[in-house]
Short mmCIF file of C-alpha atoms and ligand atoms in Angstrom, two decimals:
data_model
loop_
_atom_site.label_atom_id
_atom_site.label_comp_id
_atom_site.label_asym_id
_atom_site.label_seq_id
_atom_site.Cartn_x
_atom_site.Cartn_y
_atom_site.Cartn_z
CA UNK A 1 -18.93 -21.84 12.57
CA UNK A 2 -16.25 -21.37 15.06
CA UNK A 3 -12.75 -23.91 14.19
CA UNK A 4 -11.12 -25.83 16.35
CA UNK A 5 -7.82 -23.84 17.52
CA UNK A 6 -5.24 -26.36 18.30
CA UNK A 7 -3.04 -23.85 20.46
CA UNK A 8 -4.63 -21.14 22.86
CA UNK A 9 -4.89 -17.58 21.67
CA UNK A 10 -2.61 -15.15 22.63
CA UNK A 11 -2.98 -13.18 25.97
CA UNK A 12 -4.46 -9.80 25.26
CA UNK A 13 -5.57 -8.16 28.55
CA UNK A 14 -2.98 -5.34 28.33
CA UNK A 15 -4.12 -4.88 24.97
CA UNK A 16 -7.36 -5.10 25.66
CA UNK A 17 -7.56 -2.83 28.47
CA UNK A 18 -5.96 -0.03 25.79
CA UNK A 19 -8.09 -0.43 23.65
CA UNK A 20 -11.25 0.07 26.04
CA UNK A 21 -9.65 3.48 26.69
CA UNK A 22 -9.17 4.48 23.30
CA UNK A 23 -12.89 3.84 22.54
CA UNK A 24 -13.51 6.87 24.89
CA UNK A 25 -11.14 8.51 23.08
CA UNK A 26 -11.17 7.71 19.28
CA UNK A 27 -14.28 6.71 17.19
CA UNK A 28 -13.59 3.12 17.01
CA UNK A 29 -10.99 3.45 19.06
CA UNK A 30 -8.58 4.05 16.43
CA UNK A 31 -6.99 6.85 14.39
CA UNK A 32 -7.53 4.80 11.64
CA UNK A 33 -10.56 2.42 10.98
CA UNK A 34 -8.86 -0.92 9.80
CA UNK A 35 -6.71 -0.88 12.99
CA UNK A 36 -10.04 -1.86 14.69
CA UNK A 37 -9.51 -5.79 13.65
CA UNK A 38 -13.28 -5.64 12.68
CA UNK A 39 -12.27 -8.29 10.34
CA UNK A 40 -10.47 -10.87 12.48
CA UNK A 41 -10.88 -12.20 15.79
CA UNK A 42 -9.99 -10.10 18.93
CA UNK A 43 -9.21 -6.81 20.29
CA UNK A 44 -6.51 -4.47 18.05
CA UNK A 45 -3.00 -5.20 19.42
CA UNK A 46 -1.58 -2.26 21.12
CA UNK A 47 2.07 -2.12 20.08
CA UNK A 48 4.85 -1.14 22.22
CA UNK A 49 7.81 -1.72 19.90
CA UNK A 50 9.11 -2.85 16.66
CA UNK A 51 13.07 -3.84 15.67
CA UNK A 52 14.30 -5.38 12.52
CA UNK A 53 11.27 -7.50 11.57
CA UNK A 54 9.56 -8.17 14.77
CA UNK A 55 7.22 -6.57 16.73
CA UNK A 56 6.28 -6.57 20.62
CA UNK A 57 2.71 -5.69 21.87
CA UNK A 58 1.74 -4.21 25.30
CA UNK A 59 1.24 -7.74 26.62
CA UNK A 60 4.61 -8.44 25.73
CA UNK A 61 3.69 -10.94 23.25
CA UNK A 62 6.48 -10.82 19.93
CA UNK A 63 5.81 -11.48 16.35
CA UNK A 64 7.12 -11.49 12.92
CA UNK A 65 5.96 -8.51 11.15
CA UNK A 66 4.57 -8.56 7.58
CA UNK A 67 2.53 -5.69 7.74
CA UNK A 68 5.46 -3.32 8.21
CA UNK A 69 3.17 -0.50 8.75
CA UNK A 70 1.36 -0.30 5.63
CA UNK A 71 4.29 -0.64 3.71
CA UNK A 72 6.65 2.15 4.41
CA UNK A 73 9.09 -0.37 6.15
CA UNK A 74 10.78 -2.06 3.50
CA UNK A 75 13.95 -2.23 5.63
CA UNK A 76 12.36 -3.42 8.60
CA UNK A 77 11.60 -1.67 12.53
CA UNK A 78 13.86 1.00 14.04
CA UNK A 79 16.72 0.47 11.37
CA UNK A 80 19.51 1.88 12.38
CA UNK A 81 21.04 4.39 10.04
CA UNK A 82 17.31 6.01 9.94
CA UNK A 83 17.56 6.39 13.55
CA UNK A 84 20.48 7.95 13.78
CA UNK A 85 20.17 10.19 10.57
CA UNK A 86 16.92 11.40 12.40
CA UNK A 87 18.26 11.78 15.97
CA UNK A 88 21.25 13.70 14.04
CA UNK A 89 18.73 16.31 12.21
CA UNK A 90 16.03 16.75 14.85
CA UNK A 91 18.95 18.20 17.14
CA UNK A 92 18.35 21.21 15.21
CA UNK A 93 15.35 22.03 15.52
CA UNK A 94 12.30 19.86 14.03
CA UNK A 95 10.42 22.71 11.36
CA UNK A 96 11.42 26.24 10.40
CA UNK A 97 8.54 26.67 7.41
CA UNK A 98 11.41 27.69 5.32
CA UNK A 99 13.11 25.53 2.74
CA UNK A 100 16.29 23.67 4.15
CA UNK A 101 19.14 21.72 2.11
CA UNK A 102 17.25 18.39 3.14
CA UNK A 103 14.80 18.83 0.70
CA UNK A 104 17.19 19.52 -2.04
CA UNK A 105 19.11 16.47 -0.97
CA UNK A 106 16.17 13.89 -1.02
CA UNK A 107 14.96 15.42 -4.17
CA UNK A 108 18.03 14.95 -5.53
CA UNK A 109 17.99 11.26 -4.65
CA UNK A 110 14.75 10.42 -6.12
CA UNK A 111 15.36 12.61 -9.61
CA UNK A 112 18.70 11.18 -10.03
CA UNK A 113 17.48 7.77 -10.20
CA UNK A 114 13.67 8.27 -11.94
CA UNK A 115 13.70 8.48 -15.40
CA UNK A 116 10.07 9.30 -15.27
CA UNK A 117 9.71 12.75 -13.54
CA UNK A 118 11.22 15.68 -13.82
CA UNK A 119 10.06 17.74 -10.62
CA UNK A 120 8.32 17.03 -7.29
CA UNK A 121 6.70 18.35 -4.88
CA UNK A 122 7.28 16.95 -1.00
CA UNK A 123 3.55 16.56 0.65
CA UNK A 124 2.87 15.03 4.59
CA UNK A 125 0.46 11.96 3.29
CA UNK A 126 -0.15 9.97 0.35
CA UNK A 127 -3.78 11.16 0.74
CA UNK A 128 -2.64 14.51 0.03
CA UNK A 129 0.11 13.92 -2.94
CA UNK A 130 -2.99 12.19 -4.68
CA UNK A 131 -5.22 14.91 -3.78
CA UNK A 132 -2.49 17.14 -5.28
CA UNK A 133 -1.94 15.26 -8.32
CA UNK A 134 -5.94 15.17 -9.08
CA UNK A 135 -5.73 19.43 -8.73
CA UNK A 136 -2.85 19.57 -10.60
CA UNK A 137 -4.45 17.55 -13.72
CA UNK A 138 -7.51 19.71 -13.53
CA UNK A 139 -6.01 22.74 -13.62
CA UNK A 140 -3.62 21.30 -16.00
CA UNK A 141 -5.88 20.18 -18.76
CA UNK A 142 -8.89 23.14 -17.60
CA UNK A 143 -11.19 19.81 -17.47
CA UNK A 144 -13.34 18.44 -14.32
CA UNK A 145 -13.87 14.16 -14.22
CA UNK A 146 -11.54 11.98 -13.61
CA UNK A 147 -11.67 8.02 -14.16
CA UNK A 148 -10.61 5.67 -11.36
CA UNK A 149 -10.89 1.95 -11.07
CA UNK A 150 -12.92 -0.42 -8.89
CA UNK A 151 -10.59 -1.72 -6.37
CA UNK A 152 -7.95 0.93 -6.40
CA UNK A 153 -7.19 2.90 -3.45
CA UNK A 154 -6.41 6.33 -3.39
CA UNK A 155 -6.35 7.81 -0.09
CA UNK A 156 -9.60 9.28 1.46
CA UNK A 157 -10.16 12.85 -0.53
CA UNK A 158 -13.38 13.54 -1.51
CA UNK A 159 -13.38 12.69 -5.15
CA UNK A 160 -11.66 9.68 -4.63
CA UNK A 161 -13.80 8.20 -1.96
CA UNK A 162 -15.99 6.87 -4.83
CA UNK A 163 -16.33 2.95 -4.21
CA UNK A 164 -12.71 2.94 -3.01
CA UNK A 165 -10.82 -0.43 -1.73
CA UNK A 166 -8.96 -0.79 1.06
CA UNK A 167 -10.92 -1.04 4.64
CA UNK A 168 -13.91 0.71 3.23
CA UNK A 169 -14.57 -2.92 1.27
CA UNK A 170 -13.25 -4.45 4.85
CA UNK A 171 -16.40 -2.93 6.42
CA UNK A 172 -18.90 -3.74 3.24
CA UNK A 173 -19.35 0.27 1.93
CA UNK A 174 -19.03 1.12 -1.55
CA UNK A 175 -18.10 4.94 -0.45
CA UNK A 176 -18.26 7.75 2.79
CA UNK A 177 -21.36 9.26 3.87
CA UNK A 178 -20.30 13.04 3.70
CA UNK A 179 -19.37 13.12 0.09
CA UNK A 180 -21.27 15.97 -2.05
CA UNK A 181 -23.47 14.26 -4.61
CA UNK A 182 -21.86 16.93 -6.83
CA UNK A 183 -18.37 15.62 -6.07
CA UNK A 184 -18.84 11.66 -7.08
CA UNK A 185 -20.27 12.70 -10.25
CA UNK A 186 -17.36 14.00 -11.24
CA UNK A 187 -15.72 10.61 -10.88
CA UNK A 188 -16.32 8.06 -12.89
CA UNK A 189 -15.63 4.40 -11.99
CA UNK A 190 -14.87 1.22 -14.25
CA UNK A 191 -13.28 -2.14 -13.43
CA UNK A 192 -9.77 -3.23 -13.74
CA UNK A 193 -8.44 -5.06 -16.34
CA UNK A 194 -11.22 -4.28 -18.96
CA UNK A 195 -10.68 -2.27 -22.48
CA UNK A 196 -14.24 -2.18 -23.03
CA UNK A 197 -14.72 -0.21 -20.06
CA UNK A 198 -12.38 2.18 -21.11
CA UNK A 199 -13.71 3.16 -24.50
CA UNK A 200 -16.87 3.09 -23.19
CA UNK A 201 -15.76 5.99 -20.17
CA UNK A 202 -13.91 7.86 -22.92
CA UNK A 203 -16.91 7.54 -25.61
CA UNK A 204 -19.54 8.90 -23.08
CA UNK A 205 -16.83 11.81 -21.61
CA UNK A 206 -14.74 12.94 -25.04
CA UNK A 207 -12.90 15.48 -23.80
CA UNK A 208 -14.20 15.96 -20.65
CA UNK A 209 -11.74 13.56 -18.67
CA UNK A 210 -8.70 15.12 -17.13
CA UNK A 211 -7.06 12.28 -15.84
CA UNK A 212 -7.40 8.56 -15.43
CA UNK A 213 -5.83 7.64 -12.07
CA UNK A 214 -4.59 3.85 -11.44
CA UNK A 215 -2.69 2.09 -9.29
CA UNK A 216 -0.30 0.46 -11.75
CA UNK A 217 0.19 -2.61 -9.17
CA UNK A 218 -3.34 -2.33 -7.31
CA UNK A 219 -2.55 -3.54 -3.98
CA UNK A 220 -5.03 -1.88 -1.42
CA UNK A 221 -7.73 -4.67 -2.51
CA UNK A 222 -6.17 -8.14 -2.55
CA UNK A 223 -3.19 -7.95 -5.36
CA UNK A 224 -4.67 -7.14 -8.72
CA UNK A 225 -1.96 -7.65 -10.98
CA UNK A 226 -2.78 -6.02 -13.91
CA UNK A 227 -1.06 -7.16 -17.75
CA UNK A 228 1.31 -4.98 -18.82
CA UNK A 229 -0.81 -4.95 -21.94
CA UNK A 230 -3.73 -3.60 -20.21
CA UNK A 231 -1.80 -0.86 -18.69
CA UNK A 232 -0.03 -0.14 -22.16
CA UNK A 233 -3.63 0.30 -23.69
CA UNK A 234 -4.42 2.91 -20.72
CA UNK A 235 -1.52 5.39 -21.69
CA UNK A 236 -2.44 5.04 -25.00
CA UNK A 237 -6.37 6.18 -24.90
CA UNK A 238 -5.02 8.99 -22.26
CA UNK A 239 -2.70 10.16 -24.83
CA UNK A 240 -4.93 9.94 -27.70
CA UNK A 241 -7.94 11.92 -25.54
CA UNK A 242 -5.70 14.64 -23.78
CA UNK A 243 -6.30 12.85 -20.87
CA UNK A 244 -2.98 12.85 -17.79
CA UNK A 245 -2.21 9.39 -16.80
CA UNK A 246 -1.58 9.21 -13.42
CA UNK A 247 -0.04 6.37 -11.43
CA UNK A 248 -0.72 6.17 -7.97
CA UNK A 249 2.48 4.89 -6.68
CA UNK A 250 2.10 4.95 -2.77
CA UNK A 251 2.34 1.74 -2.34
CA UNK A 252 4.40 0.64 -5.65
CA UNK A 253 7.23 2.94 -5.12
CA UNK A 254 10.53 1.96 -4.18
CA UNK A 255 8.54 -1.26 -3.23
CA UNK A 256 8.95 -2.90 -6.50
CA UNK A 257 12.20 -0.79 -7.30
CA UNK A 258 13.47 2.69 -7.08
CA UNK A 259 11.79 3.37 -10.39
CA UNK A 260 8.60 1.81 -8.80
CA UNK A 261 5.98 0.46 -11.41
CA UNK A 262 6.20 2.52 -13.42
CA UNK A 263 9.52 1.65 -13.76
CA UNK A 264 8.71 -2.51 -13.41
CA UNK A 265 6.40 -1.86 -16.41
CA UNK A 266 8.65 0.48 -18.89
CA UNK A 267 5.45 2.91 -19.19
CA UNK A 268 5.72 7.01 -19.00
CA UNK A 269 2.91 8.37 -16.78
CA UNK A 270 2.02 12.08 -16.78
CA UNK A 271 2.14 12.11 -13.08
CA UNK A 272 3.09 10.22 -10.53
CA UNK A 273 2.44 10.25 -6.89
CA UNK A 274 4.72 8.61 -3.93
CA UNK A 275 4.55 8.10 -0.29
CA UNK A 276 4.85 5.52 2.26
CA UNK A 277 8.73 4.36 1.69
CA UNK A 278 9.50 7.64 0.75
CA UNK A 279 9.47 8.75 4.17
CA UNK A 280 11.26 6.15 5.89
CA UNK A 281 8.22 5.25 8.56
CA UNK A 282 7.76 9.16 9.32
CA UNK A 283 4.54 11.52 7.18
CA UNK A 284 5.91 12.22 3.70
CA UNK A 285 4.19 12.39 0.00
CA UNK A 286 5.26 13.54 -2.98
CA UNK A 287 3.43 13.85 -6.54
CA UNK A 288 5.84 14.38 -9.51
CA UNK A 289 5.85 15.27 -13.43
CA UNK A 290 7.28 16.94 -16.05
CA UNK A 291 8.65 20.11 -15.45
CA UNK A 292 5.96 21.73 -17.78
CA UNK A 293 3.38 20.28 -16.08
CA UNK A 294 4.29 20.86 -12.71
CA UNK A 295 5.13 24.15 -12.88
CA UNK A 296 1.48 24.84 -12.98
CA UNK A 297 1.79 24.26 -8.92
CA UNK A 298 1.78 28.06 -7.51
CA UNK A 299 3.60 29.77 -6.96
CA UNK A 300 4.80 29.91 -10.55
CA UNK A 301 1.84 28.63 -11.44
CA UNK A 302 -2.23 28.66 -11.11
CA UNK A 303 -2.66 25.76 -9.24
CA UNK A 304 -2.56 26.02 -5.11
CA UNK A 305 -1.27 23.56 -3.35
CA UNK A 306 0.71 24.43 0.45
CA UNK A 307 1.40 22.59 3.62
CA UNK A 308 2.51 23.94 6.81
CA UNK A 309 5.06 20.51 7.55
CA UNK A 310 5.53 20.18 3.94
CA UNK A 311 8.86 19.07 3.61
CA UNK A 312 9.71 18.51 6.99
CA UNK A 313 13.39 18.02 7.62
CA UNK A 314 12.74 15.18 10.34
CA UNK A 315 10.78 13.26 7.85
CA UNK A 316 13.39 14.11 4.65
CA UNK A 317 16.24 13.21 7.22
CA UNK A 318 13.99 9.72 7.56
CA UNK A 319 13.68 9.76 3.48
CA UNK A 320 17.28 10.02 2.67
CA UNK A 321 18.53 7.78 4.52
CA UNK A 322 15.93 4.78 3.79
CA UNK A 323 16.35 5.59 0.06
CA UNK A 324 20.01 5.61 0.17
CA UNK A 325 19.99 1.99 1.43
CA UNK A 326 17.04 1.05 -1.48
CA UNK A 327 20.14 2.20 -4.15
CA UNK A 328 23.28 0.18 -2.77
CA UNK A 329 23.57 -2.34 -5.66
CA UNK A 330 21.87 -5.81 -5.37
CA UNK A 331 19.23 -4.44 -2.59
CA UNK A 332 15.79 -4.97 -4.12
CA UNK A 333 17.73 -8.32 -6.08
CA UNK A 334 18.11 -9.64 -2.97
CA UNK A 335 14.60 -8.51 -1.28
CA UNK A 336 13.05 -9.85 -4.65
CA UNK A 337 14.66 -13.29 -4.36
CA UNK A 338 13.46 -13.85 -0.73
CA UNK A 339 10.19 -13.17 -1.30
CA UNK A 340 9.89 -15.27 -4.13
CA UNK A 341 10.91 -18.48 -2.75
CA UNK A 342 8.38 -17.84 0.49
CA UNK A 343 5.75 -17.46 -2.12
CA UNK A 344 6.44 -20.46 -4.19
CA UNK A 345 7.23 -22.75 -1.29
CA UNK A 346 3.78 -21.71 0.37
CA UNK A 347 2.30 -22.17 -2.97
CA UNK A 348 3.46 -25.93 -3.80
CA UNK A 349 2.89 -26.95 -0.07
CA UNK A 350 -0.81 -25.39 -0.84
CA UNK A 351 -1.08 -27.61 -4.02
CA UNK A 352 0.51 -30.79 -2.42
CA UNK A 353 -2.37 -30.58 -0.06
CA UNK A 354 -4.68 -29.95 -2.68
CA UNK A 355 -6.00 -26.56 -1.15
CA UNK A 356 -7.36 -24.10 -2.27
CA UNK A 357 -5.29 -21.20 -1.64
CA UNK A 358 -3.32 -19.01 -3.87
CA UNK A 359 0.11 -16.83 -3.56
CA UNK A 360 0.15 -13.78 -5.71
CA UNK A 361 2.83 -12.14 -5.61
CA UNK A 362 5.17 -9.21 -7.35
CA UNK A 363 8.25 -8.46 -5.94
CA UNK A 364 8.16 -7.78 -2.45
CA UNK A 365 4.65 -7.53 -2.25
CA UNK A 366 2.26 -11.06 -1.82
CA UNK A 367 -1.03 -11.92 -1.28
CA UNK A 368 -2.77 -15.27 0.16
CA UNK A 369 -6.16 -15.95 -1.55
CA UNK A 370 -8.63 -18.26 -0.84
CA UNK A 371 -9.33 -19.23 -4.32
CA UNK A 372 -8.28 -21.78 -7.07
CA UNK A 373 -7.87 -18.73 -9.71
CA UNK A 374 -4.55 -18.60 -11.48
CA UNK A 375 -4.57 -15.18 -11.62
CA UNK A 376 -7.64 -12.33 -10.11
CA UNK A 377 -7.47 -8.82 -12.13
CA UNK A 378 -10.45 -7.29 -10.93
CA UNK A 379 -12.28 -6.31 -7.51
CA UNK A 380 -15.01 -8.31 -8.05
CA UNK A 381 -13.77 -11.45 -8.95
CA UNK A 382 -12.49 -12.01 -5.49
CA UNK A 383 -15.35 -14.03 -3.29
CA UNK A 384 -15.96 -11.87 -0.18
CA UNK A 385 -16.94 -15.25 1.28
CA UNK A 386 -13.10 -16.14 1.10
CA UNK A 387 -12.58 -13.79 3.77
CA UNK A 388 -13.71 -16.57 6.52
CA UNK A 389 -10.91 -18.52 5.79
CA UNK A 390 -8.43 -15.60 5.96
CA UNK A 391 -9.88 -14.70 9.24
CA UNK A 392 -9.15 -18.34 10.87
CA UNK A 393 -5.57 -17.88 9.63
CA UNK A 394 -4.58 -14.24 10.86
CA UNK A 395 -6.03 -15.41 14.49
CA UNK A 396 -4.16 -18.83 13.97
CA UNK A 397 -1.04 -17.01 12.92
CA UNK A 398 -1.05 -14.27 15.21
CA UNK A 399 -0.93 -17.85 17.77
CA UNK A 400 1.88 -18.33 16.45
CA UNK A 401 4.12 -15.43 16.66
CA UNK A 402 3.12 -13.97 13.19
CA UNK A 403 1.41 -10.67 12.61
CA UNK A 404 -0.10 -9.85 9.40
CA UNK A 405 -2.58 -7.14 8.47
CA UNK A 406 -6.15 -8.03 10.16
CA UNK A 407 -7.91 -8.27 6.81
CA UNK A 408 -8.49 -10.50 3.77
CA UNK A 409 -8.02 -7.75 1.46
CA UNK A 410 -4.39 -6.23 2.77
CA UNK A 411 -1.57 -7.54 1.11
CA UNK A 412 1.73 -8.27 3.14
CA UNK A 413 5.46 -6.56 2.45
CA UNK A 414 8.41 -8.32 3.21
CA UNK A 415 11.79 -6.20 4.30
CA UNK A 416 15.36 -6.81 4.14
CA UNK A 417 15.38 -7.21 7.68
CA UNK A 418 13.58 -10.30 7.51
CA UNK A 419 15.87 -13.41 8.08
CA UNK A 420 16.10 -16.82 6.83
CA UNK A 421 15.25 -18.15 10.11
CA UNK A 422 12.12 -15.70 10.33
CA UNK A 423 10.66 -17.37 7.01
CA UNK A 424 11.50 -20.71 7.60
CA UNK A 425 9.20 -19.76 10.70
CA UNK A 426 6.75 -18.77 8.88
CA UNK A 427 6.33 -20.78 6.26
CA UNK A 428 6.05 -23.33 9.21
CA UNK A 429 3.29 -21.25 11.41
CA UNK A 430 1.65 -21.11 7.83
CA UNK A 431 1.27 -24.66 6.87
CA UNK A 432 -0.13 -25.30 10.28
CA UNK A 433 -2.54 -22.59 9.58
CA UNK A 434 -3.64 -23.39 6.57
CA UNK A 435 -4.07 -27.00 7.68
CA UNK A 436 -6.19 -26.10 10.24
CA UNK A 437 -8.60 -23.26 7.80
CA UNK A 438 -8.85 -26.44 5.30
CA UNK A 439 -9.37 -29.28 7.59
CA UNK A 440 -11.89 -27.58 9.63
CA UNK A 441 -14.27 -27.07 5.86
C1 PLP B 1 -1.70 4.31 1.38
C2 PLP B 1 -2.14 4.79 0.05
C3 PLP B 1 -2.65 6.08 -0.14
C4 PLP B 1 -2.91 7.02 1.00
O1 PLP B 1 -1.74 7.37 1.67
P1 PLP B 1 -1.87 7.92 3.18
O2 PLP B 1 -0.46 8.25 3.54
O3 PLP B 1 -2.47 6.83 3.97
O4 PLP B 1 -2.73 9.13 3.13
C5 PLP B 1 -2.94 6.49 -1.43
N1 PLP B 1 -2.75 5.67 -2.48
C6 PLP B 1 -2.27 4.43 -2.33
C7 PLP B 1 -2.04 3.59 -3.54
C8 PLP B 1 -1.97 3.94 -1.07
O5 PLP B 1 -1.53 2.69 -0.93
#
């Protein structure tokens, strides 16, 4: 059934008119499927520039961003000292394919200030640090499964495209056609969030496992927040079967704090894998260990592992200089605070009204949830159904000057460039929203 809309959508022929093109050039129309809006109303918005936290499309329409690209943007569009760090470095030439001092210097700033690895290797894509870190544990441990989880996201290799999250639950797949048979059976897949599971994985596969790979704060799938319990029990049964823990920190990384969740949590993965922050809104990965462990990577060790931009000193200029700004003192206190009252004050207006609608919410990461659950900790305890509601709110939103990612499942990020006066705004576009989703039922 098709709400009421109390304002008129947003103009869209510019956009529109893009996006007609692109189909004849892009499957979909898109370099990347969830871009496509197939879960919201409308055509994709084409977008022809970002500042601080707001964002213009080709029609010339503005919003308030909370998708900040995936995540990456945690100080906001087009901030300044990234700019001009990059500017400064690509004057110089943009890649030799020989080291530089850049990637000493943002190495430096992420070992200095992790207690939990050791060494690290600089990839172009989270996809590819995961990828990475999977090879690495294999060759590390001379055994072939790994364990993932139901709802956790790990890029789109081909052992990992085993009923992944993210837009592949968006468009109602449990995995890619294209995947060897042979591959997926190397993977082995359990829910979040249950022990049982676990023994029951490691029972069946004693020592065949090389690594169990989890997003410690699963956030490609709605917000899972796991119990620090939980993930407590998971380094414990990798320990006690020779199995690497490895913590998929893409997304968790100098989101929740430098240290990431791993830090948030006080628990010592075997690996870890980083990306989107770490490279400041330009292509940069990174996986991470002991040094033991990852000097298996060739070429002192066995295990391959190359890339021709690898390192790039465009992208590390973009790195150091967003990472710098994530360790001036009271930065993620400050981010943290924010986001906490525009949860809780979306939260109790929810519950004045008597909706049902949820705020999770970790640090600078929330969710909005069309559900009366106090807390959801597995994939399939969110109600696909839900995702009606969120639909009528993203268009509603979007009608009001507020751009979030176009689907049910994608959390949002806010950035330190987001303002008072841009959540107050908010929170107001969002009450009218959600007013509208609930009074329409
Ligand atoms: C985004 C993401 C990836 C994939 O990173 P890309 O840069 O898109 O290849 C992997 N793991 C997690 C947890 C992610 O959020």
């Amino acid at each position: 059934m098709e709400t009421q809309n109390n304002i008129n959508d947003i103009s869209r022929e510019k956009s529109a008119e893009l996006y007609e093109k692109a189909k004849t050039y892009f499957p979909g129309g898109v370099n990347s499927p969830v871009r496509a809006f197939k879960s919201v109303y409308g055509t994709p918005l084409f977008i022809q520039k970002g500042d601080g936290s707001h964002l213009w499309d080709a029609d010339g329409n503005e919003f308030i961003d909370y998708c900040c690209s995936w995540g990456p943007l945690i100080l906001g569009h087009n901030n300044a000292q990234v700019r001009e760090k990059v500017i400064e470095v690509l004057q110089n030439g943009m890649s030799f394919g020989a080291p530089t001092a850049l990637e000493n210097e943002l190495a430096e700033l992420i070992l200095t200030n992790n207690r939990f690895i050791e060494k690290l290797r600089f990839t172009s894509s989270g996809t590819e640090a995961v990828m990475s870190a999977i090879r690495l544990a294999r060759g590390y441990t001379k055994r072939d499964k790994i364990l993932k989880f139901e709802g956790c996201y790990h890029g789109h290799s081909d052992s990992l495209l085993v009923k992944a999250g993210s837009g592949l639950v968006t468009f109602g797949e449990t995995s890619s056609a294209g995947i060897p048979k042979a591959f997926a059976d190397e993977t082995i897949v359990v829910s979040l969030n249950d022990t049982n599971a676990l023994d029951a994985a490691f029972a069946e596969f004693k020592g065949q496992i090389a690594a169990v790979i989890i997003e410690p704060i699963p956030a490609n799938n709605g917000l899972l927040l796991q119990e620090k319990a939980y993930l407590q029990y998971l380094r414990e049964i990798c320990t006690q079967n020779g199995t690497l823990l490895i913590f998929d920190e893409v997304i968790s990384g100098f989101r929740v704090g430098f240290e990431g969740a791993a830090g948030y949590y006080n628990i010592q993965p075997d690996i870890i894998t980083y990306g989107k922050i770490i490279g400041g809104g330009l292509p940069v990965g990174m996986y991470g260990s002991s040094a033991k462990i990852m000097d298996h990577i060739s070429p002192v060790g066995t295990v391959y592992q190359a890339g021709t931009l690898s390192g790039n000193p465009v992208a590390m200029a973009a790195g150091i200089a967003q990472l710098n700004q994530l360790l001036q003192p009271g930065f993620y206190e400050a981010l943290n605070n924010k986001t906490t009252a525009f949860a809780n004050a979306i939260q109790q207006y929810a519950d004045e009204k008597g909706y049902h609608f949820k705020v999770y919410q970790i640090r600078s990461i929330f969710w909005f949830a069309f559900t009366d659950a106090e807390a959801i900790r597995a994939a399939e305890e969110i109600n696909p159904a839900s995702m009606v509601d969120f639909k009528v709110m993203h268009r509603e939103l979007l009608n009001r000057g507020i751009y979030l990612g176009p689907s049910g499942y994608e959390v949002g990020f806010i950035s330190s460039a987001h303002t008072d006066d841009d959540l107050a705004k908010t929170k107001q576009a969002i009450f009218e929203s959600l007013d509208i989703v609930f009074n329409s039922k």
